[in-house]
Amino acid sequence: MLSATTDRFFGYYPGTVALITAAHDGQRNVMAAGWHTALSADPPLYGVAVGRERATHALIRAGGTFGVNFLPLAHADAVQGAGLHSLHGGVDKHALLNLDTLPGQPLALRGAYLHYTCRVSAVTPTGDHDLFVGHVEQVHFDPDAYDDAGLLVAPPAIYLGRSTYTTTSTERAEHGR
């Protein structure tokens, strides 16, 4: 039987945590975001919910762009660290967590198996967060992270809650083929 509650387990469901990058006027930041999703294929839109008090929120607003980076389980410490440390405290999380960017791509993190560069097309207030809707302008991916069918084979960092990460099994169930 399920118990009724909205506080203890709200948001405690397994999912990928994306590292959201933003930069403006010589300042950069990276934050962990569990609330993110693809919104449209045509045009390609991706959304991320960011708390208004976050330094990344101000950088996205000012710069008008953001990056969405998916890292494998081997980088779970960096994913966790991006959620624990704050630019407000003067921390350069890129340096602290050894998160380098791709040459000429200041929003694309080296080591990500998938990256989207997004230009903000809409901002929607959603309670204590704003949903940034971004038009996907560039996609970078690690070809070794995908099989011939385009399915991910790299072990994604899946957040379970309470600073705990896991990954997927290599076992697959195909349906309708």
mmCIF file of C-alpha atoms in Angstrom:
data_model
loop_
_atom_site.group_PDB
_atom_site.id
_atom_site.type_symbol
_atom_site.label_atom_id
_atom_site.label_comp_id
_atom_site.label_asym_id
_atom_site.label_seq_id
_atom_site.Cartn_x
_atom_site.Cartn_y
_atom_site.Cartn_z
ATOM 1 C CA MET A 1 0.000 0.000 0.000
ATOM 2 C CA LEU A 2 1.245 3.486 -0.801
ATOM 3 C CA SER A 3 1.392 6.170 1.871
ATOM 4 C CA ALA A 4 0.168 9.684 1.161
ATOM 5 C CA THR A 5 2.790 12.437 1.454
ATOM 6 C CA THR A 6 4.029 15.313 -0.658
ATOM 7 C CA ASP A 7 7.145 16.385 1.203
ATOM 8 C CA ARG A 8 9.420 13.447 1.999
ATOM 9 C CA PHE A 9 9.480 11.752 -1.398
ATOM 10 C CA PHE A 10 8.652 14.567 -3.812
ATOM 11 C CA GLY A 11 11.389 14.551 -6.436
ATOM 12 C CA TYR A 12 12.814 11.230 -5.243
ATOM 13 C CA TYR A 13 12.589 9.241 -8.438
ATOM 14 C CA PRO A 14 15.524 7.910 -10.422
ATOM 15 C CA GLY A 15 16.709 9.990 -13.332
ATOM 16 C CA THR A 16 19.673 11.493 -15.074
ATOM 17 C CA VAL A 17 21.130 14.653 -13.654
ATOM 18 C CA ALA A 18 22.354 17.040 -16.331
ATOM 19 C CA LEU A 19 25.132 19.512 -15.739
ATOM 20 C CA ILE A 20 23.859 22.889 -16.881
ATOM 21 C CA THR A 21 26.531 25.340 -17.985
ATOM 22 C CA ALA A 22 26.223 29.080 -18.468
ATOM 23 C CA ALA A 23 28.639 31.913 -19.127
ATOM 24 C CA HIS A 24 28.421 35.677 -19.475
ATOM 25 C CA ASP A 25 30.859 38.583 -19.389
ATOM 26 C CA GLY A 26 33.844 36.465 -18.316
ATOM 27 C CA GLN A 27 31.984 34.565 -15.608
ATOM 28 C CA ARG A 28 30.992 30.916 -15.923
ATOM 29 C CA ASN A 29 29.188 28.349 -13.832
ATOM 30 C CA VAL A 30 28.001 24.781 -13.848
ATOM 31 C CA MET A 31 25.106 23.389 -11.809
ATOM 32 C CA ALA A 32 23.468 19.998 -11.419
ATOM 33 C CA ALA A 33 19.833 19.815 -12.550
ATOM 34 C CA GLY A 34 17.484 16.914 -12.026
ATOM 35 C CA TRP A 35 14.502 18.747 -13.508
ATOM 36 C CA HIS A 36 15.163 18.851 -17.248
ATOM 37 C CA THR A 37 13.507 17.391 -20.343
ATOM 38 C CA ALA A 38 13.186 17.409 -24.112
ATOM 39 C CA LEU A 39 10.134 19.490 -25.030
ATOM 40 C CA SER A 40 9.860 19.360 -28.828
ATOM 41 C CA ALA A 41 11.506 17.693 -31.819
ATOM 42 C CA ASP A 42 10.460 20.316 -34.385
ATOM 43 C CA PRO A 43 11.753 22.796 -33.486
ATOM 44 C CA PRO A 44 14.270 21.084 -31.179
ATOM 45 C CA LEU A 45 13.542 22.474 -27.701
ATOM 46 C CA TYR A 46 14.978 21.463 -24.341
ATOM 47 C CA GLY A 47 13.859 22.701 -20.938
ATOM 48 C CA VAL A 48 15.562 23.035 -17.585
ATOM 49 C CA ALA A 49 14.095 24.256 -14.292
ATOM 50 C CA VAL A 50 16.482 26.544 -12.387
ATOM 51 C CA GLY A 51 15.881 28.133 -8.989
ATOM 52 C CA ARG A 52 15.833 31.922 -9.182
ATOM 53 C CA GLU A 53 18.401 32.202 -6.376
ATOM 54 C CA ARG A 54 20.983 30.168 -8.303
ATOM 55 C CA ALA A 55 23.973 31.945 -9.840
ATOM 56 C CA THR A 56 23.388 29.956 -13.019
ATOM 57 C CA HIS A 57 19.922 31.517 -13.313
ATOM 58 C CA ALA A 58 21.409 35.020 -13.566
ATOM 59 C CA LEU A 59 24.059 33.865 -16.063
ATOM 60 C CA ILE A 60 21.462 32.218 -18.311
ATOM 61 C CA ARG A 61 19.275 35.335 -18.170
ATOM 62 C CA ALA A 62 22.198 37.630 -18.985
ATOM 63 C CA GLY A 63 23.866 35.456 -21.623
ATOM 64 C CA GLY A 64 20.744 34.039 -23.243
ATOM 65 C CA THR A 65 22.293 30.591 -23.661
ATOM 66 C CA PHE A 66 22.892 27.451 -21.644
ATOM 67 C CA GLY A 67 24.508 24.066 -22.100
ATOM 68 C CA VAL A 68 23.049 20.696 -21.144
ATOM 69 C CA ASN A 69 25.714 18.062 -20.470
ATOM 70 C CA PHE A 70 25.203 14.372 -19.708
ATOM 71 C CA LEU A 71 28.118 12.655 -17.978
ATOM 72 C CA PRO A 72 28.704 8.950 -17.347
ATOM 73 C CA LEU A 73 28.693 7.331 -13.909
ATOM 74 C CA ALA A 74 32.499 7.650 -13.707
ATOM 75 C CA HIS A 75 31.916 11.417 -13.299
ATOM 76 C CA ALA A 76 29.267 11.134 -10.545
ATOM 77 C CA ASP A 77 31.584 12.968 -8.118
ATOM 78 C CA ALA A 78 31.629 15.988 -10.450
ATOM 79 C CA VAL A 79 27.853 15.814 -10.886
ATOM 80 C CA GLN A 80 27.389 15.724 -7.117
ATOM 81 C CA GLY A 81 29.951 18.491 -6.573
ATOM 82 C CA ALA A 82 28.215 20.750 -9.093
ATOM 83 C CA GLY A 83 25.117 20.478 -6.917
ATOM 84 C CA LEU A 84 26.905 21.032 -3.596
ATOM 85 C CA HIS A 85 29.194 23.990 -4.277
ATOM 86 C CA SER A 86 28.078 27.514 -5.149
ATOM 87 C CA LEU A 87 29.433 30.272 -7.343
ATOM 88 C CA HIS A 88 27.844 32.645 -4.799
ATOM 89 C CA GLY A 89 30.584 31.510 -2.414
ATOM 90 C CA GLY A 90 33.256 32.396 -4.971
ATOM 91 C CA VAL A 91 33.878 28.815 -6.071
ATOM 92 C CA ASP A 92 34.961 28.186 -9.673
ATOM 93 C CA LYS A 93 33.258 24.812 -9.965
ATOM 94 C CA HIS A 94 34.868 24.110 -13.340
ATOM 95 C CA ALA A 95 38.323 24.293 -11.717
ATOM 96 C CA LEU A 96 37.328 22.640 -8.436
ATOM 97 C CA LEU A 97 35.707 19.660 -10.178
ATOM 98 C CA ASN A 98 38.200 19.410 -13.079
ATOM 99 C CA LEU A 99 35.488 20.131 -15.640
ATOM 100 C CA ASP A 100 37.181 21.248 -18.833
ATOM 101 C CA THR A 101 35.270 22.487 -21.860
ATOM 102 C CA LEU A 102 35.724 21.550 -25.497
ATOM 103 C CA PRO A 103 37.883 23.914 -27.578
ATOM 104 C CA GLY A 104 35.776 26.826 -28.815
ATOM 105 C CA GLN A 105 32.714 25.451 -26.995
ATOM 106 C CA PRO A 106 32.558 27.149 -23.570
ATOM 107 C CA LEU A 107 29.291 25.402 -22.622
ATOM 108 C CA ALA A 108 30.289 21.860 -23.721
ATOM 109 C CA LEU A 109 31.995 19.789 -21.023
ATOM 110 C CA ARG A 110 34.782 17.397 -21.945
ATOM 111 C CA GLY A 111 33.819 13.880 -20.867
ATOM 112 C CA ALA A 112 30.106 14.329 -21.575
ATOM 113 C CA TYR A 113 28.626 11.623 -23.772
ATOM 114 C CA LEU A 114 25.997 14.126 -24.966
ATOM 115 C CA HIS A 115 25.824 17.930 -24.987
ATOM 116 C CA TYR A 116 23.239 20.464 -26.202
ATOM 117 C CA THR A 117 23.947 24.160 -26.668
ATOM 118 C CA CYS A 118 20.645 26.010 -26.276
ATOM 119 C CA ARG A 119 19.544 29.586 -26.954
ATOM 120 C CA VAL A 120 16.799 30.714 -24.563
ATOM 121 C CA SER A 121 13.492 31.032 -26.413
ATOM 122 C CA ALA A 122 11.143 31.342 -23.419
ATOM 123 C CA VAL A 123 11.198 31.583 -19.639
ATOM 124 C CA THR A 124 8.172 30.372 -17.698
ATOM 125 C CA PRO A 125 7.802 30.852 -13.934
ATOM 126 C CA THR A 126 6.994 27.507 -12.309
ATOM 127 C CA GLY A 127 6.606 27.972 -8.565
ATOM 128 C CA ASP A 128 10.026 28.479 -6.976
ATOM 129 C CA HIS A 129 11.878 27.800 -10.256
ATOM 130 C CA ASP A 130 11.879 29.236 -13.761
ATOM 131 C CA LEU A 131 11.638 26.854 -16.702
ATOM 132 C CA PHE A 132 14.176 27.944 -19.305
ATOM 133 C CA VAL A 133 13.121 26.693 -22.728
ATOM 134 C CA GLY A 134 16.067 26.529 -25.065
ATOM 135 C CA HIS A 135 16.228 26.086 -28.817
ATOM 136 C CA VAL A 136 18.892 23.423 -29.377
ATOM 137 C CA GLU A 137 21.457 25.021 -31.689
ATOM 138 C CA GLN A 138 24.294 22.492 -31.426
ATOM 139 C CA VAL A 139 24.627 18.865 -30.418
ATOM 140 C CA HIS A 140 27.931 17.191 -29.560
ATOM 141 C CA PHE A 141 28.176 13.506 -28.707
ATOM 142 C CA ASP A 142 30.814 10.867 -28.080
ATOM 143 C CA PRO A 143 30.386 8.277 -30.867
ATOM 144 C CA ASP A 144 31.962 5.601 -28.647
ATOM 145 C CA ALA A 145 29.096 6.064 -26.164
ATOM 146 C CA TYR A 146 26.480 4.810 -28.659
ATOM 147 C CA ASP A 147 25.936 1.587 -30.572
ATOM 148 C CA ASP A 148 25.202 1.281 -34.298
ATOM 149 C CA ALA A 149 21.471 1.757 -33.631
ATOM 150 C CA GLY A 150 22.159 5.052 -31.833
ATOM 151 C CA LEU A 151 21.378 3.642 -28.384
ATOM 152 C CA LEU A 152 23.467 4.681 -25.408
ATOM 153 C CA VAL A 153 25.986 2.057 -24.285
ATOM 154 C CA ALA A 154 27.981 4.294 -21.923
ATOM 155 C CA PRO A 155 26.883 3.905 -18.286
ATOM 156 C CA PRO A 156 24.836 7.046 -17.490
ATOM 157 C CA ALA A 157 24.916 8.590 -14.015
ATOM 158 C CA ILE A 158 21.412 7.995 -12.664
ATOM 159 C CA TYR A 159 20.514 9.826 -9.465
ATOM 160 C CA LEU A 160 18.544 7.842 -6.896
ATOM 161 C CA GLY A 161 18.375 10.568 -4.249
ATOM 162 C CA ARG A 162 20.334 11.325 -1.083
ATOM 163 C CA SER A 163 23.663 11.740 -2.934
ATOM 164 C CA THR A 164 23.437 8.234 -4.404
ATOM 165 C CA TYR A 165 24.009 7.346 -8.056
ATOM 166 C CA THR A 166 23.700 4.151 -10.054
ATOM 167 C CA THR A 167 23.668 3.194 -13.718
ATOM 168 C CA THR A 168 21.742 0.982 -16.109
ATOM 169 C CA SER A 169 22.213 -2.713 -16.702
ATOM 170 C CA THR A 170 23.588 -3.992 -19.988
ATOM 171 C CA GLU A 171 20.477 -6.192 -20.227
ATOM 172 C CA ARG A 172 17.912 -4.842 -22.688
ATOM 173 C CA ALA A 173 14.339 -5.722 -23.574
ATOM 174 C CA GLU A 174 13.308 -4.835 -27.131
ATOM 175 C CA HIS A 175 9.619 -4.588 -27.934
ATOM 176 C CA GLY A 176 7.782 -4.346 -31.230
ATOM 177 C CA ARG A 177 10.637 -5.337 -33.506
#
